């Protein structure tokens, strides 16, 4: 059986996925102990990245990107709906995730200027993460007693049919010599998409780290002397 570009992306980034599933942020989310503002903080940081990514993908003209990107992949409206709901509920994102969100957005814009095809690596990770969010959705709604869709639009936005059509288009785009004019470019483009996926995981790990739940030690204000 031929190994598709998506099979290779999945295999090459699996270690990252395993690491993200075991962050203090993810563990607290799965155990229902993640403070609500940390969840909102993740949404706010992802909003920065998705605004940059979806803006750049919509403007890109490269055959690879235009073959894969379509407006039904847009997630920004979902995240903005959630952030509006929490704003109106008086829950604000903590400031500490903002730098990591901005760094992710800046890297996306730099990549769009230098190598638009590589944006597909960022898209793979962000689109894929909504698959896992379908599983996490239940934990989030129980932990914060949220009623669908209030505060859950982004975590509920994963869609297997859309994922299947996305992966088909990604494989077509990354295997199509006609657009890439020769086989060698194919390998090179794949390597650049993989490098971008690696960077996307790096940035989402930085966001999770910045939003790690306070431990007993950090829960105490650092300024107070030990008891
Ligand atoms: C507790 C945290 C997480 C859990 C439990 C989780 C779980 C999952 C699950 C169940 C899938 C679907 C596998 C399948 O049926 O095909 C998945 C796919 C994926 N997740 Fe996660 N996930 C988590 C966090 C993340 C994060 C933070 C990211 C990146 C931002 C991420 C990126 C992805 C990607 C890219 C895929 C698609 C992999 C592929 O099939 O190629 N996940 N995840």
Short mmCIF file of C-alpha atoms and ligand atoms in Angstrom, two decimals:
data_model
loop_
_atom_site.label_atom_id
_atom_site.label_comp_id
_atom_site.label_asym_id
_atom_site.label_seq_id
_atom_site.Cartn_x
_atom_site.Cartn_y
_atom_site.Cartn_z
CA UNK A 1 0.00 0.00 0.00
CA UNK A 2 1.40 3.43 -0.98
CA UNK A 3 2.22 5.66 1.98
CA UNK A 4 0.43 8.95 1.37
CA UNK A 5 1.86 12.39 2.28
CA UNK A 6 -0.73 12.54 5.12
CA UNK A 7 0.40 9.14 6.43
CA UNK A 8 3.95 10.50 6.46
CA UNK A 9 2.91 13.74 8.18
CA UNK A 10 0.97 11.80 10.84
CA UNK A 11 3.88 9.39 11.47
CA UNK A 12 6.49 12.16 11.52
CA UNK A 13 4.50 14.27 14.03
CA UNK A 14 3.11 11.51 16.26
CA UNK A 15 5.71 12.16 19.00
CA UNK A 16 4.54 15.76 19.15
CA UNK A 17 0.92 14.63 19.47
CA UNK A 18 1.81 12.23 22.27
CA UNK A 19 3.68 15.02 24.06
CA UNK A 20 0.72 17.42 23.72
CA UNK A 21 -1.68 14.84 25.11
CA UNK A 22 0.44 14.64 28.28
CA UNK A 23 1.00 18.34 29.00
CA UNK A 24 -0.16 19.65 32.41
CA UNK A 25 -2.78 21.65 30.45
CA UNK A 26 -4.17 18.55 28.66
CA UNK A 27 -4.03 16.39 31.80
CA UNK A 28 -5.95 19.00 33.80
CA UNK A 29 -8.50 19.32 30.96
CA UNK A 30 -9.04 15.55 30.92
CA UNK A 31 -9.39 15.45 34.72
CA UNK A 32 -11.82 18.39 34.75
CA UNK A 33 -9.49 20.52 36.92
CA UNK A 34 -8.30 23.08 34.36
CA UNK A 35 -9.32 26.59 35.54
CA UNK A 36 -11.87 28.11 33.09
CA UNK A 37 -9.69 31.14 32.28
CA UNK A 38 -6.97 28.78 31.00
CA UNK A 39 -9.39 27.23 28.53
CA UNK A 40 -10.42 30.74 27.42
CA UNK A 41 -6.71 31.61 27.22
CA UNK A 42 -6.14 28.77 24.74
CA UNK A 43 -9.02 30.01 22.60
CA UNK A 44 -7.61 33.56 22.66
CA UNK A 45 -4.10 32.39 21.67
CA UNK A 46 -5.50 30.15 18.91
CA UNK A 47 -7.55 33.11 17.67
CA UNK A 48 -4.35 35.05 16.96
CA UNK A 49 -2.91 32.14 14.99
CA UNK A 50 -6.11 31.28 13.09
CA UNK A 51 -6.73 34.92 12.10
CA UNK A 52 -3.24 35.00 10.54
CA UNK A 53 -3.49 31.51 8.99
CA UNK A 54 -6.96 31.81 7.47
CA UNK A 55 -6.20 35.32 6.19
CA UNK A 56 -3.01 34.15 4.48
CA UNK A 57 -4.60 30.97 3.08
CA UNK A 58 -7.49 32.97 1.62
CA UNK A 59 -5.04 35.33 -0.11
CA UNK A 60 -2.58 32.67 -1.34
CA UNK A 61 -2.56 31.95 -5.10
CA UNK A 62 -0.22 28.91 -5.21
CA UNK A 63 -1.92 25.89 -6.91
CA UNK A 64 -1.13 23.68 -3.89
CA UNK A 65 -2.83 26.01 -1.42
CA UNK A 66 -5.83 26.88 -3.60
CA UNK A 67 -6.42 23.15 -4.17
CA UNK A 68 -6.60 22.47 -0.41
CA UNK A 69 -7.98 25.63 1.20
CA UNK A 70 -11.76 26.20 1.14
CA UNK A 71 -13.91 28.55 3.27
CA UNK A 72 -15.62 25.59 5.01
CA UNK A 73 -12.30 24.96 6.78
CA UNK A 74 -12.45 28.38 8.49
CA UNK A 75 -12.52 28.16 12.31
CA UNK A 76 -12.17 31.84 13.22
CA UNK A 77 -15.96 32.44 13.41
CA UNK A 78 -16.28 29.62 15.96
CA UNK A 79 -13.51 30.90 18.20
CA UNK A 80 -14.80 34.46 18.00
CA UNK A 81 -18.27 33.27 19.02
CA UNK A 82 -16.79 31.49 22.06
CA UNK A 83 -14.65 34.48 23.08
CA UNK A 84 -17.67 36.81 22.79
CA UNK A 85 -19.69 34.44 25.02
CA UNK A 86 -16.96 34.41 27.70
CA UNK A 87 -16.45 38.19 27.44
CA UNK A 88 -20.18 38.66 28.09
CA UNK A 89 -19.90 36.15 30.97
CA UNK A 90 -17.03 38.19 32.47
CA UNK A 91 -14.37 35.50 31.90
CA UNK A 92 -11.19 36.98 30.42
CA UNK A 93 -8.16 35.15 29.02
CA UNK A 94 -5.08 35.39 31.27
CA UNK A 95 -2.34 37.54 29.70
CA UNK A 96 0.38 34.88 29.78
CA UNK A 97 -0.69 33.04 26.60
CA UNK A 98 -0.81 36.16 24.44
CA UNK A 99 2.95 36.22 23.60
CA UNK A 100 2.85 32.56 22.48
CA UNK A 101 -0.24 33.23 20.34
CA UNK A 102 1.39 36.27 18.78
CA UNK A 103 4.65 34.40 18.09
CA UNK A 104 2.64 31.70 16.28
CA UNK A 105 0.79 34.33 14.20
CA UNK A 106 4.04 36.11 13.31
CA UNK A 107 5.64 32.84 12.17
CA UNK A 108 2.60 32.15 9.99
CA UNK A 109 2.85 35.58 8.33
CA UNK A 110 6.60 35.18 7.75
CA UNK A 111 6.01 31.76 6.18
CA UNK A 112 3.21 33.12 3.97
CA UNK A 113 5.60 35.74 2.58
CA UNK A 114 8.50 33.32 2.02
CA UNK A 115 6.84 29.97 1.22
CA UNK A 116 3.01 29.89 0.97
CA UNK A 117 2.87 26.11 0.27
CA UNK A 118 4.31 25.49 3.74
CA UNK A 119 1.15 27.06 5.23
CA UNK A 120 -0.45 23.64 4.59
CA UNK A 121 1.65 22.27 7.48
CA UNK A 122 0.08 24.78 9.90
CA UNK A 123 -3.36 24.01 8.48
CA UNK A 124 -2.86 20.24 8.94
CA UNK A 125 -2.16 20.68 12.67
CA UNK A 126 -4.95 23.19 13.37
CA UNK A 127 -7.54 21.28 11.34
CA UNK A 128 -6.44 17.98 12.89
CA UNK A 129 -6.60 19.38 16.40
CA UNK A 130 -10.36 19.83 16.02
CA UNK A 131 -10.64 16.04 15.64
CA UNK A 132 -9.19 15.56 19.10
CA UNK A 133 -11.33 18.43 20.35
CA UNK A 134 -14.40 16.35 19.48
CA UNK A 135 -13.21 13.97 22.20
CA UNK A 136 -12.28 16.74 24.63
CA UNK A 137 -15.58 18.56 24.08
CA UNK A 138 -17.39 16.39 26.65
CA UNK A 139 -14.75 17.03 29.32
CA UNK A 140 -14.91 20.78 28.72
CA UNK A 141 -18.71 21.03 28.77
CA UNK A 142 -18.90 18.96 32.01
CA UNK A 143 -16.04 20.79 33.75
CA UNK A 144 -17.50 24.27 33.10
CA UNK A 145 -21.18 23.25 32.87
CA UNK A 146 -21.37 24.71 29.35
CA UNK A 147 -24.42 24.11 27.16
CA UNK A 148 -23.76 23.56 23.43
CA UNK A 149 -22.90 25.80 21.58
CA UNK A 150 -22.15 28.42 24.26
CA UNK A 151 -18.38 28.48 24.79
CA UNK A 152 -18.02 25.19 22.87
CA UNK A 153 -18.34 26.23 19.21
CA UNK A 154 -14.60 25.79 18.44
CA UNK A 155 -14.16 22.52 20.37
CA UNK A 156 -17.31 21.25 18.65
CA UNK A 157 -16.17 22.29 15.15
CA UNK A 158 -14.36 19.06 14.26
CA UNK A 159 -15.97 17.13 11.40
CA UNK A 160 -14.81 13.73 10.10
CA UNK A 161 -16.36 14.20 6.63
CA UNK A 162 -14.62 17.54 6.25
CA UNK A 163 -11.39 15.91 7.59
CA UNK A 164 -11.66 13.10 5.00
CA UNK A 165 -12.11 15.59 2.16
CA UNK A 166 -9.29 17.77 3.56
CA UNK A 167 -6.85 14.84 3.71
CA UNK A 168 -7.79 13.79 0.15
CA UNK A 169 -7.10 17.30 -1.14
CA UNK A 170 -3.82 17.49 0.85
CA UNK A 171 -2.64 14.19 -0.62
CA UNK A 172 -3.60 15.30 -4.14
CA UNK A 173 -1.81 18.63 -3.71
CA UNK A 174 1.38 17.06 -2.32
CA UNK A 175 1.52 14.21 -4.84
CA UNK A 176 0.66 16.16 -7.96
CA UNK A 177 3.79 16.52 -10.14
CA UNK A 178 1.75 18.41 -12.76
CA UNK A 179 1.65 21.42 -10.46
CA UNK A 180 5.14 20.85 -9.14
CA UNK A 181 6.63 20.15 -12.58
CA UNK A 182 8.92 17.41 -11.37
CA UNK A 183 9.07 14.69 -8.76
CA UNK A 184 11.98 16.21 -6.83
CA UNK A 185 9.95 19.31 -5.98
CA UNK A 186 7.32 16.99 -4.54
CA UNK A 187 9.74 15.69 -1.87
CA UNK A 188 11.01 19.21 -1.18
CA UNK A 189 7.50 20.65 -0.79
CA UNK A 190 6.59 17.77 1.48
CA UNK A 191 9.63 18.47 3.65
CA UNK A 192 8.66 22.15 3.96
CA UNK A 193 5.06 21.27 4.86
CA UNK A 194 6.35 18.82 7.50
CA UNK A 195 8.71 21.48 8.92
CA UNK A 196 5.76 23.89 9.24
CA UNK A 197 3.65 21.19 10.98
CA UNK A 198 6.54 20.69 13.39
CA UNK A 199 6.59 24.46 14.07
CA UNK A 200 2.82 24.51 14.59
CA UNK A 201 3.12 21.78 17.22
CA UNK A 202 5.98 23.71 18.82
CA UNK A 203 3.78 26.81 19.10
CA UNK A 204 0.71 24.94 20.41
CA UNK A 205 2.99 23.32 23.01
CA UNK A 206 4.22 26.80 24.04
CA UNK A 207 0.62 27.95 24.42
CA UNK A 208 -0.24 24.88 26.56
CA UNK A 209 2.87 25.49 28.66
CA UNK A 210 2.00 29.16 29.23
CA UNK A 211 -1.50 28.08 30.35
CA UNK A 212 -0.43 25.17 32.55
CA UNK A 213 -2.68 25.10 35.64
CA UNK A 214 -1.12 26.64 38.75
CA UNK A 215 0.60 24.06 40.91
CA UNK A 216 0.34 24.27 44.71
CA UNK A 217 3.70 26.15 44.74
CA UNK A 218 2.74 28.55 41.92
CA UNK A 219 -0.80 28.94 43.32
CA UNK A 220 0.70 30.97 46.11
CA UNK A 221 1.64 34.42 44.96
CA UNK A 222 5.36 34.34 44.34
CA UNK A 223 5.71 37.50 46.35
CA UNK A 224 4.50 35.80 49.57
CA UNK A 225 7.30 34.27 51.68
CA UNK A 226 7.10 30.45 52.21
CA UNK A 227 4.97 29.47 55.27
C1 LIG B 1 -5.63 16.02 25.40
C2 LIG B 1 -5.29 16.47 24.25
C3 LIG B 1 -5.60 15.76 22.95
C4 LIG B 1 -6.26 14.60 22.71
C5 LIG B 1 -6.93 13.66 23.70
C6 LIG B 1 -6.27 14.41 21.25
C7 LIG B 1 -6.87 13.35 20.61
C8 LIG B 1 -6.91 13.19 19.23
C9 LIG B 1 -7.72 12.20 18.54
C10 LIG B 1 -8.63 11.18 19.21
C11 LIG B 1 -7.49 12.35 17.22
C12 LIG B 1 -8.17 11.59 16.08
C13 LIG B 1 -7.44 10.45 15.64
C14 LIG B 1 -8.26 9.81 14.52
O1 LIG B 1 -9.28 9.25 14.83
O2 LIG B 1 -7.90 9.96 13.37
C15 LIG B 1 -6.55 13.42 17.08
C16 LIG B 1 -6.06 13.83 15.88
C17 LIG B 1 -5.23 14.88 15.75
N1 LIG B 1 -4.85 15.76 16.75
FE1 LIG B 1 -5.14 15.55 18.70
N2 LIG B 1 -5.60 15.43 20.65
C18 LIG B 1 -5.19 16.27 21.65
C19 LIG B 1 -4.51 17.44 21.52
C20 LIG B 1 -4.09 17.90 20.30
C21 LIG B 1 -3.46 19.19 20.12
C22 LIG B 1 -3.22 20.21 21.23
C23 LIG B 1 -3.16 19.28 18.79
C24 LIG B 1 -2.48 20.40 18.05
C25 LIG B 1 -2.78 21.64 18.23
C26 LIG B 1 -3.62 18.06 18.15
C27 LIG B 1 -3.48 17.79 16.81
C28 LIG B 1 -4.04 16.70 16.18
C29 LIG B 1 -3.88 16.39 14.76
C30 LIG B 1 -3.06 17.17 13.76
C31 LIG B 1 -4.63 15.25 14.50
C32 LIG B 1 -4.79 14.53 13.16
C33 LIG B 1 -3.79 13.41 13.09
C34 LIG B 1 -3.99 12.66 11.78
O3 LIG B 1 -4.88 11.83 11.72
O4 LIG B 1 -3.23 12.93 10.84
N3 LIG B 1 -4.19 17.25 19.09
N4 LIG B 1 -6.23 13.92 18.32
#
